Coordinates of C-alpha atoms in Angstrom, one line a residue:
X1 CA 0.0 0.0 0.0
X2 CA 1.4 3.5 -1.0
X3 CA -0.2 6.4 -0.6
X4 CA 0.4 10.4 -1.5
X5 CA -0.6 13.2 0.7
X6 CA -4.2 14.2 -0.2
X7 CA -5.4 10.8 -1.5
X8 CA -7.8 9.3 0.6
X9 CA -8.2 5.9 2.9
X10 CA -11.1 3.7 2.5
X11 CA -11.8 1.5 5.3
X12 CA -14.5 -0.8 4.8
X13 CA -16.8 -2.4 7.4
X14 CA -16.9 -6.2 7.8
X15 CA -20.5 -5.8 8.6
X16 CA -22.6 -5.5 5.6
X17 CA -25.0 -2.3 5.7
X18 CA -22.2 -0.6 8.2
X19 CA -21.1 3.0 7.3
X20 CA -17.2 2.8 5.8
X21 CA -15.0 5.4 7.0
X22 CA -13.6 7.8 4.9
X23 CA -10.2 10.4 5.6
X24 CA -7.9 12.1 3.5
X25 CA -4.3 11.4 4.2
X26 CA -2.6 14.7 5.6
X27 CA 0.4 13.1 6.2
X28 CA 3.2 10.3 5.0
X29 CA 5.7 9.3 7.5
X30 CA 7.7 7.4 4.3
X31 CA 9.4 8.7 1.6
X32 CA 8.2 5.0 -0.2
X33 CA 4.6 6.3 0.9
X34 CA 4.0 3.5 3.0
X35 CA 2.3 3.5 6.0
X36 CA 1.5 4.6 8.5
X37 CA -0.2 7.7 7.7
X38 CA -2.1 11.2 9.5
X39 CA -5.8 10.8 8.0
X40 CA -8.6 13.3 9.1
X41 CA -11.3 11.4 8.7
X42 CA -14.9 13.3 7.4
X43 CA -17.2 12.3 9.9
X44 CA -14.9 14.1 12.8
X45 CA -12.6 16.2 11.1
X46 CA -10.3 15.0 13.6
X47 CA -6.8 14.0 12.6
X48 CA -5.3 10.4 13.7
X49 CA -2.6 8.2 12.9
X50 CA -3.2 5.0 11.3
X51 CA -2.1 1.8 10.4
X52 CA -4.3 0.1 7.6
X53 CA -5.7 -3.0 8.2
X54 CA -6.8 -5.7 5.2
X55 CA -9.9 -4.1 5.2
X56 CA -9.0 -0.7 4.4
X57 CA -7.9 1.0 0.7
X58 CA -6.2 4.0 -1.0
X59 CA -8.4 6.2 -3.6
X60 CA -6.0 8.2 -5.6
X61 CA -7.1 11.7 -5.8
X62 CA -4.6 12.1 -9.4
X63 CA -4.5 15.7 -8.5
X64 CA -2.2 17.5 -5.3
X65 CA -3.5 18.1 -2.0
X66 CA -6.4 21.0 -1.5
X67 CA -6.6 21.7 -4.8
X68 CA -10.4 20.0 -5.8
X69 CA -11.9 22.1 -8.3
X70 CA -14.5 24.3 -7.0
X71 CA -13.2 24.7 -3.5
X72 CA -12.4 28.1 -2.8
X73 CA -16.2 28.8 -4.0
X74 CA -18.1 26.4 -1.8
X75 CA -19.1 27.2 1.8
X76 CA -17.0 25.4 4.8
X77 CA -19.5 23.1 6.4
X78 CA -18.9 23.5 10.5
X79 CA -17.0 20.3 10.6
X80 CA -14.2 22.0 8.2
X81 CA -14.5 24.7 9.9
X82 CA -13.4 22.8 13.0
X83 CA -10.8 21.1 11.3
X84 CA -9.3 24.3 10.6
X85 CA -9.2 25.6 14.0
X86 CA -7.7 22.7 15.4
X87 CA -5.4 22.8 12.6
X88 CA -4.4 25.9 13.9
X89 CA -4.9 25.5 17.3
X90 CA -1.3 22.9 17.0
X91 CA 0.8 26.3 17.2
X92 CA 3.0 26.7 19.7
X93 CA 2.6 29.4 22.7
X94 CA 4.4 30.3 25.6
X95 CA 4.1 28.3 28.2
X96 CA 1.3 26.4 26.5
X97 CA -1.1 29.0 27.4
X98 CA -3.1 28.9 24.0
X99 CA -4.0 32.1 23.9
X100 CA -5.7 32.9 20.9
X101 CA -9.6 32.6 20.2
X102 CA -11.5 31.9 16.9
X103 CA -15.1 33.3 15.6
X104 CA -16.2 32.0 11.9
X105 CA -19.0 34.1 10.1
X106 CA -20.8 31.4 7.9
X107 CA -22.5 34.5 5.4
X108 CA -18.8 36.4 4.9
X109 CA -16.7 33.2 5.3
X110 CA -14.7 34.7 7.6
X111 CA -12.3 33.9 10.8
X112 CA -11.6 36.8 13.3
X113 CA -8.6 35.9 15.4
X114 CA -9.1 37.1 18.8
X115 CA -6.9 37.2 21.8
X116 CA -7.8 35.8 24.9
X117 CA -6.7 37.7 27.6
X118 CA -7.4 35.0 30.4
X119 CA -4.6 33.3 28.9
X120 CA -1.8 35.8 29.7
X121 CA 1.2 35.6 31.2
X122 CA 1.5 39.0 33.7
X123 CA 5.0 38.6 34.9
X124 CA 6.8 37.1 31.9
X125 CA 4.8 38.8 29.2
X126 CA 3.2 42.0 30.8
X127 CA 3.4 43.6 27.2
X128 CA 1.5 40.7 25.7
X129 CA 4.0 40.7 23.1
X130 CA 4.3 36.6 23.7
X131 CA 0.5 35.8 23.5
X132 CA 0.8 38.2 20.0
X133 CA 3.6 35.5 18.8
X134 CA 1.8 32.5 19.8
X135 CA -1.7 34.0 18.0
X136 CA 0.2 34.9 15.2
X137 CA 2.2 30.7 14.7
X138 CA -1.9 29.9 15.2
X139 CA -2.9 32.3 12.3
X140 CA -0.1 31.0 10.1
X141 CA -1.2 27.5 10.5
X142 CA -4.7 28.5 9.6
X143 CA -3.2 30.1 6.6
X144 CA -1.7 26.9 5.7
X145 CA -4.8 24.9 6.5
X146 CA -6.6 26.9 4.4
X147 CA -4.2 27.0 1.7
X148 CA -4.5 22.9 1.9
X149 CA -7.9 23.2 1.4
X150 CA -8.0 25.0 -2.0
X151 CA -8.4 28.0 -0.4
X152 CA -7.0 31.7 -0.8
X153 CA -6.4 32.8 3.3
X154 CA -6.9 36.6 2.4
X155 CA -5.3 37.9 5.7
X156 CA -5.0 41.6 7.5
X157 CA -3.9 41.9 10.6
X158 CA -5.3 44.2 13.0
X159 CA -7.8 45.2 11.1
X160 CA -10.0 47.3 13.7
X161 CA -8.3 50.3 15.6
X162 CA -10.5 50.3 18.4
X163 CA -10.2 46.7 19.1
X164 CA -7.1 45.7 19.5
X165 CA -8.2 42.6 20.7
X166 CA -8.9 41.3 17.0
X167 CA -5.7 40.6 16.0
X168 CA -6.1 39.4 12.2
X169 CA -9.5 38.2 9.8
X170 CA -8.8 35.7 7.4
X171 CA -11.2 35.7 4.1
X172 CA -11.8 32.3 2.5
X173 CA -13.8 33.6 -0.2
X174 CA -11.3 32.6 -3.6
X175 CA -9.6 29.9 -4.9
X176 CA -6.0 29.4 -3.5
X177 CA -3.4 31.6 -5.6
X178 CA -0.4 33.8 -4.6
X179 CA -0.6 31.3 -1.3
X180 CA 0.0 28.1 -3.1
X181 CA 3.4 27.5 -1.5
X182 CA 1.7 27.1 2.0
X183 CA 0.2 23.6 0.9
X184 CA 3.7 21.9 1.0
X185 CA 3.7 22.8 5.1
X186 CA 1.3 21.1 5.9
X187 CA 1.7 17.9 7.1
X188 CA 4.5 19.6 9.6
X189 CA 1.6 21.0 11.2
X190 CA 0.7 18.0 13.4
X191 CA 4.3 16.5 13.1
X192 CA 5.9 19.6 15.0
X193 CA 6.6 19.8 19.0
X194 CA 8.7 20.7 21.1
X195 CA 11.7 19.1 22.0
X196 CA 13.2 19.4 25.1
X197 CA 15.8 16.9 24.8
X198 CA 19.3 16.8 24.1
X199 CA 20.6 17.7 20.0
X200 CA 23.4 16.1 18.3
X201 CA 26.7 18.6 17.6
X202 CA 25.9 18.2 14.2
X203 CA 25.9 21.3 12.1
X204 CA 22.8 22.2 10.1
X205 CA 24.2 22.6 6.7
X206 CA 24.2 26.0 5.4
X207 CA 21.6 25.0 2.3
X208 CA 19.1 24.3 5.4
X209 CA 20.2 27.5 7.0
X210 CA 19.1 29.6 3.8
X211 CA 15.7 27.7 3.5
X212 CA 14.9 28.8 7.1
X213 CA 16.1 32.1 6.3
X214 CA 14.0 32.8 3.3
X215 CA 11.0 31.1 5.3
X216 CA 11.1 33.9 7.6
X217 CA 11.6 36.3 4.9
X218 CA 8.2 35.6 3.3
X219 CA 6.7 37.0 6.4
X220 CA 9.0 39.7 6.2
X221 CA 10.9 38.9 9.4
X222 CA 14.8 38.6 9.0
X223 CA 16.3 35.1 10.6
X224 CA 20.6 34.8 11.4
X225 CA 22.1 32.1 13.2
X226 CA 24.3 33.7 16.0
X227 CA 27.8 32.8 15.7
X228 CA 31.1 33.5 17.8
X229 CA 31.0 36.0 20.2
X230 CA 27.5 36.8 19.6
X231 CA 26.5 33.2 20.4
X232 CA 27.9 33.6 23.8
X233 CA 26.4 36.8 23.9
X234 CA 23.0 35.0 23.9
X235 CA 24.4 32.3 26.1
X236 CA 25.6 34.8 28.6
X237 CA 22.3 36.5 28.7
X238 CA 20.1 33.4 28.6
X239 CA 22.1 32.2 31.9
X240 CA 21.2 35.9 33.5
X241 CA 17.9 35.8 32.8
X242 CA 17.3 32.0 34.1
X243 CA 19.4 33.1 37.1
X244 CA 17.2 36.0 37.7
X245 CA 14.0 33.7 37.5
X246 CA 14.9 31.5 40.2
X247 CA 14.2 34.1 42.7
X248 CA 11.7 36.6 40.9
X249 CA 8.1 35.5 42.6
X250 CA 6.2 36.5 39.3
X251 CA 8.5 34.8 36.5
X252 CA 7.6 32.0 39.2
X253 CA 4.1 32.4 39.8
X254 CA 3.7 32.2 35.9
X255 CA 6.1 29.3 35.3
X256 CA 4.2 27.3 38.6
X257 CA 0.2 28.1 36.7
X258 CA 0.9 26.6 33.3
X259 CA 2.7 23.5 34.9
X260 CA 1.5 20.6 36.9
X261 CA 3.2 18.5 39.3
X262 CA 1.9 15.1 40.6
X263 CA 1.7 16.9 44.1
X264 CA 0.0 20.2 42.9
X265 CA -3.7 20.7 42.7
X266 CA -5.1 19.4 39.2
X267 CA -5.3 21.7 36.7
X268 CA -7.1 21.3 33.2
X269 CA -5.6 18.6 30.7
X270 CA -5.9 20.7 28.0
X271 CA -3.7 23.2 28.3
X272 CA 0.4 24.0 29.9
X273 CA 3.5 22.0 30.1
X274 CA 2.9 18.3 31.7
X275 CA 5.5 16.7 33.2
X276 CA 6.7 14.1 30.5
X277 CA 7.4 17.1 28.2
X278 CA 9.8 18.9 30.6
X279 CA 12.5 17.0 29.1
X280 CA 15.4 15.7 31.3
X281 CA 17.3 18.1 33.3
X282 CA 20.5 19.2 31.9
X283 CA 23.9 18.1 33.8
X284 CA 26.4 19.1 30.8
X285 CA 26.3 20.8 27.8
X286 CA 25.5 24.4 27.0
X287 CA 22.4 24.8 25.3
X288 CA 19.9 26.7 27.6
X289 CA 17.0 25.0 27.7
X290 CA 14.4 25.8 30.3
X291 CA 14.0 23.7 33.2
X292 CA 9.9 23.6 33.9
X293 CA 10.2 21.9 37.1
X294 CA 12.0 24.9 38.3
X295 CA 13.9 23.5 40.8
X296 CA 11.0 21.2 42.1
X297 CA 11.9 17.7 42.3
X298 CA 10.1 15.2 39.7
X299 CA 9.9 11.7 40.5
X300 CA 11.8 9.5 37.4
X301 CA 12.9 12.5 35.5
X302 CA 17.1 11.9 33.7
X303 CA 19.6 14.1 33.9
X304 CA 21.3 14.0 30.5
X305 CA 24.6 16.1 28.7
X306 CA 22.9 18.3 25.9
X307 CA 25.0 19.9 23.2
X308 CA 28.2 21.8 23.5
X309 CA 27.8 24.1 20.6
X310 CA 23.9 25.1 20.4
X311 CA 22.5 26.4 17.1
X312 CA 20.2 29.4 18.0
X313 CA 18.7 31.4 15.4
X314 CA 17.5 34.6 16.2
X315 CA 13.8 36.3 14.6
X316 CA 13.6 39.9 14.5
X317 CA 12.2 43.0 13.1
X318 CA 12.8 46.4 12.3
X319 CA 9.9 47.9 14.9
X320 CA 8.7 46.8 17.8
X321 CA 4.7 47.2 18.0
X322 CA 1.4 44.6 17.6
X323 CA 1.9 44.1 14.1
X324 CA 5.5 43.4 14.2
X325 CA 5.1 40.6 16.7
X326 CA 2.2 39.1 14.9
X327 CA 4.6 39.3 11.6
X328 CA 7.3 37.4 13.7
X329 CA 4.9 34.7 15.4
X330 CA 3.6 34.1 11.7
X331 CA 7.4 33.9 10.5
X332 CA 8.5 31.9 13.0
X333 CA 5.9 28.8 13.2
X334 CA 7.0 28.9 8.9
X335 CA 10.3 28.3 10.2
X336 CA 9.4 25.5 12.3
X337 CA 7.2 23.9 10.1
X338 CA 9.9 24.0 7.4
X339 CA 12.2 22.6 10.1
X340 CA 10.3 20.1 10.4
X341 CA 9.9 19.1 6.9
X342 CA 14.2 19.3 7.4
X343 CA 14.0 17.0 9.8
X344 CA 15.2 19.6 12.6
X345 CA 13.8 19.5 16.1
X346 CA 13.5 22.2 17.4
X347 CA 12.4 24.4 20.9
X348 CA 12.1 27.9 22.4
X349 CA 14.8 30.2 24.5
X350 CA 12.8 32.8 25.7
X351 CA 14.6 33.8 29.2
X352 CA 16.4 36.8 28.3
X353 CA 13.3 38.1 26.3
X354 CA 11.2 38.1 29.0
X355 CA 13.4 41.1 30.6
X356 CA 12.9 44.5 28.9
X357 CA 16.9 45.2 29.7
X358 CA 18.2 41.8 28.2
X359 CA 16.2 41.6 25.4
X360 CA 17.9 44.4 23.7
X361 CA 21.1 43.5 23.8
X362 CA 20.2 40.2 22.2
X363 CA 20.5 42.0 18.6
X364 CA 23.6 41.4 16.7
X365 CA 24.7 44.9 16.5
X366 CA 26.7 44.4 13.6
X367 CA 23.5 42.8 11.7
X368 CA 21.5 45.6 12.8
X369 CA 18.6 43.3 13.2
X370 CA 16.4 45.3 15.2
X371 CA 14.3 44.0 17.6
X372 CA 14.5 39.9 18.6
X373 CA 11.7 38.9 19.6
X374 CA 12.4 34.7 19.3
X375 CA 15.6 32.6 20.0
X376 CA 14.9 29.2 18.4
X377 CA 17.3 26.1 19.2
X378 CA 17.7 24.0 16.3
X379 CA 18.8 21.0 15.7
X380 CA 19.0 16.8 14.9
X381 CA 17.6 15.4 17.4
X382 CA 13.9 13.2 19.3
X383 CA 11.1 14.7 18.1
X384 CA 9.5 16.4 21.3
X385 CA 6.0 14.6 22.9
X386 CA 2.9 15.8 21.7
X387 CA 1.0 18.4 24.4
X388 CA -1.9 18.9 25.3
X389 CA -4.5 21.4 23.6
X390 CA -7.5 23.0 23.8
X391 CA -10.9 21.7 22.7
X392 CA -12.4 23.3 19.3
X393 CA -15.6 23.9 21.6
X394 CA -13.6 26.1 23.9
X395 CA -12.1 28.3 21.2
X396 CA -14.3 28.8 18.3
X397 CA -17.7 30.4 18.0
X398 CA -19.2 29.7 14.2
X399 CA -21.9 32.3 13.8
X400 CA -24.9 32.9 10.6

């Protein structure tokens, strides 16, 4: 069996007069296009991996993914409309927090992307510029979702002056176009998380380097790898900042919310850092990867030597508003899912960017970058665990 993204799997019942199920394949984890595959199957719009049994079967679509004639002019039905927002909903945020909110008008077909400001984090992002990062990965993922569709994800951000809450509307009202190079990121969307783990010292060849580079580009966003004395620069600063949030009560009261110990009071499933995707705690090596636990002991958790020459690339912009950050949080989940697609892994080093006076100094001065506002760690290594997220009924509101 062999299979193409966008072709779809047949599995029929052994009980004559049973419903067959029916899902397009999102994703191929073989270059052979064997199985197993990520199908979202139509009756749920929910996305699954599967291995094929005898009684299932591939239909060859004969054309690529999202691109059924016709589909950019007929009306989402609420299950696809679902399937976007969880599509989207797989961004990454800080902390977890999921911070974004979705409203879909049926008559216009059109997303509002809202922020939720329950979801904040006061002490480590009291500028919200985080939460507009993490809402802007989730609106590039809905751009991507869309695009896979067949659908043109016309997109402006900020749109209403007076609500600055709104922080982009995405029209799905033509047939995909200038957007068509979105489709090939999709089937990173569900295949990228966090790793927390150790990297191999393995240098990510410079042809990779430039892909990721003109990824961000394309949002407009400028992406460099820190070298030499910058790198320990952003080392030096990293080690500050985490030093400084071992005894700062907020940058603790935040970190202690969105995690959960076995001996804390439950919070939700749906939403932080558990346990099993703190990663182990580092002994060796000097990539800076943030310990969750925060110095709180977790039964059964390794202690591991991570890697002595950490890639970081750095996002960054010009200015330093709303629309900037939602620019860079859009850049940089098209950098991750291209990582992915590279086979990276990949995670976040936000320490020093959570304190206004070591963010600045970040910048490569002789770059002139501007203003960071992401440090990503890059690398060949485990792909991180899959976290937990939200339920579609918590964040999106489909109206007439």
């Amino acid at each position: 069996m062999r299979a193409h993204v966008g072709d779809h799997l047949i599995v029929e019942s052994p009980t004559t007069g049973a419903t067959r199920r029916n899902g397009e394949i999102v994703g191929v984890h073989h270059n052979d296009g064997t199985p197993p595959y990520d199908v979202r199957w139509s009756d749920s719009g929910r996305v699954s991996l599967v291995f094929p049994g005898p009684d299932a079967h591939i239909h060859h679509t004969g054309h690529p993914a999202g691109t059924a004639a016709g589909a950019g002019a007929r009306p989402l039905s609420d299950v696809e409309v679902a399937a976007l927002v969880r599509d989207a909903s797989a961004a990454p945020s800080m902390h977890n927090a999921q911070p974004w909110r979705f409203r879909y008008f049926r008559g216009e077909r059109l997303f509002h992307v809202t922020a939720d400001l329950a979801r904040t984090l006061p002490h480590s992002d009291a500028d919200l510029r985080a939460l507009h990062l993490g809402c802007g990965a989730a609106l590039m993922n809905l751009r991507v979702a869309a695009a896979h569709t067949g659908r043109q994800p016309t997109t402006r951000l900020l749109p209403d002056p007076g609500d600055p809450t709104l922080l982009a509307t995405v029209a799905l009202t033509s047939p995909l176009g200038d957007e068509d190079d979105l489709c090939g990121l999709y089937p990173a969307i569900h295949a990228r998380h966090t790793s927390r783990s150790p990297f191999a010292d393995t240098e990510i060849p410079e042809s990779v380097r430039t892909t990721l580079r003109e990824a961000a580009g394309a949002e407009g966003v400028s992406l460099s790898f820190a070298s030499g004395w910058h790198l320990q620069t952003v080392l030096d600063l990293t080690l500050e900042a985490e030093a400084r949030n071992l005894t700062d009560q907020g940058s603790a009261a935040d970190l202690t919310h969105w995690t959960q110990l076995p001996d804390q009071t439950p919070r939700s499933a749906t939403e932080g850092v558990p346990p099993y995707a703190f990663g182990p705690r580092r002994h060796g090596g000097k990539a800076p990867v943030r310990d969750f636990a925060g110095g709180r002991p977790v039964p059964g958790r390794e202690t591991a030597d991570f890697e002595s020459s950490p890639q970081l690339a750095l996002l960054a912009t010009p200015g330093d508003n709303p629309n900037d950050w939602l620019r860079a949080g859009q850049a940089m989940e098209r950098v991750l899912l291209t990582a992915t697609l590279e086979e990276l892994s990949s995670s976040f080093i936000t320490q020093a960017l959570e304190w206004p006076d070591l963010r600045w100094p970040l910048r490569d001065p002789v770059a002139g970058a501007g203003h960071v506002h992401m440090v990503l760690r890059l690398g060949y290594g485990p792909p991180g665990p899959r976290t937990p997220r939200r339920p579609t009924r918590h964040t999106l509101d489909i109206q007439p």
